Each structure stands twice: as C-alpha cells, then as structure tokens.
Amino acid sequence: MKYNTILILIVVLISCSKKEQKTVPVVDLNAEEEVIQLVLNNWHKDAAEANFEPYFNAMANTSVFIGTDAYENWNLEAFKSFSKPYFDKGKAWDFTSIDRNVYVDTEGKIAWFDELLETWMGVCRGSGVLRKNNNSWKIEQYVLSLTISNENIEAVIDLNSKLDSVFLKKYKN
C-alpha cells in the first residue's frame, strides 16, 4: 500500500510538472523567398550598372563563382580581380532572370536556387546557394552555365573537343 501511494505521488508530480519546451522560431518561408529574389535581382542589376561594391557585398567572404569556362572557379578575391576591369569600364555584364526557382530550408538559414537568364551569350542557366547570417542573405556559390539544345549538342562537342582534351590532360597528369 505504501509502495502504491509513493508510485501514485511520483506519477502525479511528474504529470503536473511543467516540461520545458523549446520555442522554435516560425520562419515565413514566403517572406524569405521574396528577400532572396530581391537580393539576386539587385545583384544582377549591380553588374549591369557596374556597381562594384554592392555587387560584391552581396557575396559572402567565402563565396565561389563558377563560370562557363572549365577554368573559371574563383574564390571571392580572385573573382573580384577578374571582374574589376569590366566594372571599371562602366558595364560588367547584363544578366536578366527570366525564370527562377528558390528553395529555403525550414529553419530559414540556407537557400538554393536555379534560374534561366537572358544574356549576351543567349539563354544561360544560373544556380547557387545563399546563407542567412546576421539577418542578411549572402551568396555563397553561383554557377553560370550555357544552355545547349539537344539538337546542337553534337556540334558543341565537336567544337569543344580540342580545348577539352587540353584541359583534361592537365587534370589527368
């Protein structure tokens, strides 16, 4: 009897005690997506208008830009050095997003996207990753690629074959 009373008392105490619950911040993913859209639109606009500082301030210090040439894999400082002469001329490049998909993780800290771009090279594809740090979205990685229609792939392979073989020799040795 004494054992049952103690057991009941323990069960009552446990059930009556307030459990500490962690509050999970509610993230408005639609609002985050809108901010990311704005960051990317402004980033492209800053390149078209040769706004060097705002363009590179949209990128994280650890960011990487991967261009269309196989050799183009730049950290931030290397990309700045490559880009500076273009910006100094008053116009870098003009990429206009014609379609973009943005995805945000449930915590609202990491986002990734893909976009189709209207460019001087024709239609290109961009994709990348952003990270939210101190309430600010920064581009961590951007990948720019040319689009090639399936009907033209053989011609492009033929066109690139000589330079591709030189490039591959460098990496196979």
Tab-separated table of C-alpha atoms in Angstrom:
chain	number	residue	atom	x	y	z
A	1	MET	CA	0.000	0.000	0.000
A	2	LYS	CA	2.775	2.380	0.951
A	3	TYR	CA	4.550	1.478	-2.324
A	4	ASN	CA	1.398	2.252	-4.360
A	5	THR	CA	0.986	5.630	-2.632
A	6	ILE	CA	4.590	6.608	-3.411
A	7	LEU	CA	4.200	5.468	-7.011
A	8	ILE	CA	0.980	7.454	-7.441
A	9	LEU	CA	2.627	10.510	-5.884
A	10	ILE	CA	5.574	10.256	-8.294
A	11	VAL	CA	3.251	9.910	-11.303
A	12	VAL	CA	1.190	12.913	-10.153
A	13	LEU	CA	4.308	15.038	-9.598
A	14	ILE	CA	5.735	14.149	-12.988
A	15	SER	CA	2.480	14.814	-14.809
A	16	CYS	CA	1.956	18.113	-13.009
A	17	SER	CA	5.451	19.416	-13.547
A	18	LYS	CA	5.829	21.832	-16.419
A	19	LYS	CA	8.008	20.478	-19.126
A	20	GLU	CA	10.453	22.965	-20.540
A	21	GLN	CA	9.637	23.371	-24.195
A	22	LYS	CA	11.992	24.888	-26.671
A	23	THR	CA	10.352	27.506	-28.790
A	24	VAL	CA	11.130	27.018	-32.428
A	25	PRO	CA	11.083	30.291	-34.300
A	26	VAL	CA	8.479	30.359	-37.006
A	27	VAL	CA	10.050	31.193	-40.343
A	28	ASP	CA	7.946	32.815	-43.023
A	29	LEU	CA	9.444	30.988	-45.998
A	30	ASN	CA	7.493	33.094	-48.491
A	31	ALA	CA	8.903	36.291	-46.999
A	32	GLU	CA	12.418	34.819	-47.071
A	33	GLU	CA	11.957	33.833	-50.712
A	34	GLU	CA	10.893	37.398	-51.567
A	35	VAL	CA	14.024	38.792	-49.908
A	36	ILE	CA	16.208	36.296	-51.776
A	37	GLN	CA	14.544	37.233	-55.076
A	38	LEU	CA	15.372	40.866	-54.342
A	39	VAL	CA	18.990	40.056	-53.408
A	40	LEU	CA	19.507	38.159	-56.675
A	41	ASN	CA	17.706	40.739	-58.834
A	42	ASN	CA	19.778	43.548	-57.315
A	43	TRP	CA	22.954	41.512	-57.718
A	44	HIS	CA	22.341	41.112	-61.445
A	45	LYS	CA	21.340	44.785	-61.712
A	46	ASP	CA	24.525	45.882	-59.926
A	47	ALA	CA	26.605	44.010	-62.512
A	48	ALA	CA	24.702	45.604	-65.397
A	49	GLU	CA	25.207	49.056	-63.853
A	50	ALA	CA	28.822	48.360	-62.847
A	51	ASN	CA	28.194	48.874	-59.119
A	52	PHE	CA	31.304	47.054	-57.933
A	53	GLU	CA	30.929	47.390	-54.149
A	54	PRO	CA	27.213	46.479	-53.921
A	55	TYR	CA	27.713	43.587	-56.336
A	56	PHE	CA	30.476	42.023	-54.266
A	57	ASN	CA	28.868	42.925	-50.929
A	58	ALA	CA	26.026	40.582	-51.910
A	59	MET	CA	28.530	37.735	-51.826
A	60	ALA	CA	29.860	36.012	-48.705
A	61	ASN	CA	33.563	36.290	-47.909
A	62	THR	CA	33.848	32.556	-48.588
A	63	SER	CA	31.825	32.610	-51.793
A	64	VAL	CA	32.748	30.852	-55.014
A	65	PHE	CA	31.806	31.884	-58.555
A	66	ILE	CA	31.912	29.159	-61.178
A	67	GLY	CA	31.808	30.471	-64.737
A	68	THR	CA	31.137	28.918	-68.115
A	69	ASP	CA	34.780	28.106	-68.879
A	70	ALA	CA	36.162	24.991	-67.199
A	71	TYR	CA	38.979	27.102	-65.739
A	72	GLU	CA	36.567	29.552	-64.093
A	73	ASN	CA	36.278	28.525	-60.459
A	74	TRP	CA	37.030	31.628	-58.402
A	75	ASN	CA	37.009	32.451	-54.728
A	76	LEU	CA	35.768	35.958	-53.920
A	77	GLU	CA	39.106	37.754	-54.194
A	78	ALA	CA	40.026	36.071	-57.481
A	79	PHE	CA	36.593	36.850	-58.904
A	80	LYS	CA	36.932	40.491	-57.835
A	81	SER	CA	40.316	40.706	-59.579
A	82	PHE	CA	38.928	39.162	-62.751
A	83	SER	CA	35.828	41.384	-62.697
A	84	LYS	CA	37.363	44.744	-61.745
A	85	PRO	CA	38.406	45.787	-65.294
A	86	TYR	CA	34.874	45.119	-66.557
A	87	PHE	CA	33.297	47.149	-63.764
A	88	ASP	CA	35.835	49.938	-64.308
A	89	LYS	CA	34.630	50.250	-67.926
A	90	GLY	CA	31.159	51.165	-66.637
A	91	LYS	CA	29.352	47.941	-67.514
A	92	ALA	CA	30.215	44.447	-66.445
A	93	TRP	CA	27.565	42.006	-67.704
A	94	ASP	CA	23.829	42.189	-68.064
A	95	PHE	CA	22.051	39.011	-66.965
A	96	THR	CA	18.283	39.216	-66.598
A	97	SER	CA	16.466	36.407	-64.852
A	98	ILE	CA	13.535	35.213	-66.942
A	99	ASP	CA	12.589	32.372	-64.609
A	100	ARG	CA	13.799	31.480	-61.123
A	101	ASN	CA	13.030	28.816	-58.532
A	102	VAL	CA	14.024	29.496	-54.918
A	103	TYR	CA	14.028	26.936	-52.130
A	104	VAL	CA	14.561	27.734	-48.443
A	105	ASP	CA	15.308	25.265	-45.659
A	106	THR	CA	12.752	25.062	-42.865
A	107	GLU	CA	14.990	26.998	-40.459
A	108	GLY	CA	15.280	29.876	-42.922
A	109	LYS	CA	19.087	29.876	-42.935
A	110	ILE	CA	20.063	28.196	-46.227
A	111	ALA	CA	18.556	28.730	-49.662
A	112	TRP	CA	19.310	27.375	-53.101
A	113	PHE	CA	18.024	28.430	-56.479
A	114	ASP	CA	18.142	27.886	-60.183
A	115	GLU	CA	17.363	30.447	-62.842
A	116	LEU	CA	17.204	30.925	-66.580
A	117	LEU	CA	18.929	34.074	-67.747
A	118	GLU	CA	18.781	36.284	-70.798
A	119	THR	CA	22.398	37.234	-71.516
A	120	TRP	CA	24.691	38.403	-74.306
A	121	MET	CA	25.580	34.699	-74.707
A	122	GLY	CA	21.939	33.751	-75.252
A	123	VAL	CA	19.951	31.827	-72.684
A	124	CYS	CA	22.104	30.726	-69.743
A	125	ARG	CA	21.384	28.939	-66.507
A	126	GLY	CA	22.453	30.147	-63.115
A	127	SER	CA	22.248	28.249	-59.869
A	128	GLY	CA	23.551	28.818	-56.422
A	129	VAL	CA	23.365	28.785	-52.666
A	130	LEU	CA	22.738	31.586	-50.188
A	131	ARG	CA	23.202	31.594	-46.424
A	132	LYS	CA	21.486	33.887	-43.948
A	133	ASN	CA	23.914	35.383	-41.470
A	134	ASN	CA	23.059	38.253	-39.108
A	135	ASN	CA	19.664	38.665	-40.824
A	136	SER	CA	21.321	39.148	-44.212
A	137	TRP	CA	21.290	36.743	-47.159
A	138	LYS	CA	24.685	36.343	-48.843
A	139	ILE	CA	25.544	34.411	-51.991
A	140	GLU	CA	27.838	31.515	-51.069
A	141	GLN	CA	28.079	29.942	-54.503
A	142	TYR	CA	26.986	30.868	-58.006
A	143	VAL	CA	27.289	28.625	-61.052
A	144	LEU	CA	26.780	30.050	-64.534
A	145	SER	CA	26.261	27.635	-67.422
A	146	LEU	CA	25.442	27.883	-71.073
A	147	THR	CA	22.351	26.077	-72.227
A	148	ILE	CA	22.726	23.868	-75.270
A	149	SER	CA	19.731	22.463	-77.065
A	150	ASN	CA	19.822	18.718	-77.516
A	151	GLU	CA	19.750	19.220	-81.294
A	152	ASN	CA	23.062	21.140	-81.102
A	153	ILE	CA	24.955	19.009	-78.617
A	154	GLU	CA	26.993	17.095	-81.228
A	155	ALA	CA	28.156	20.327	-82.878
A	156	VAL	CA	29.167	21.765	-79.499
A	157	ILE	CA	31.042	18.585	-78.596
A	158	ASP	CA	32.934	18.805	-81.887
A	159	LEU	CA	33.647	22.495	-81.365
A	160	ASN	CA	34.954	21.967	-77.820
A	161	SER	CA	36.815	18.706	-78.347
A	162	LYS	CA	40.270	20.199	-78.978
A	163	LEU	CA	40.255	22.561	-75.986
A	164	ASP	CA	38.549	19.965	-73.785
A	165	SER	CA	41.340	17.477	-74.495
A	166	VAL	CA	43.963	20.070	-73.478
A	167	PHE	CA	42.027	20.814	-70.316
A	168	LEU	CA	41.613	17.125	-69.445
A	169	LYS	CA	45.306	16.387	-69.968
A	170	LYS	CA	46.099	18.967	-67.308
A	171	TYR	CA	43.891	17.176	-64.784
A	172	LYS	CA	44.834	13.620	-65.696
A	173	ASN	CA	48.579	14.170	-65.266
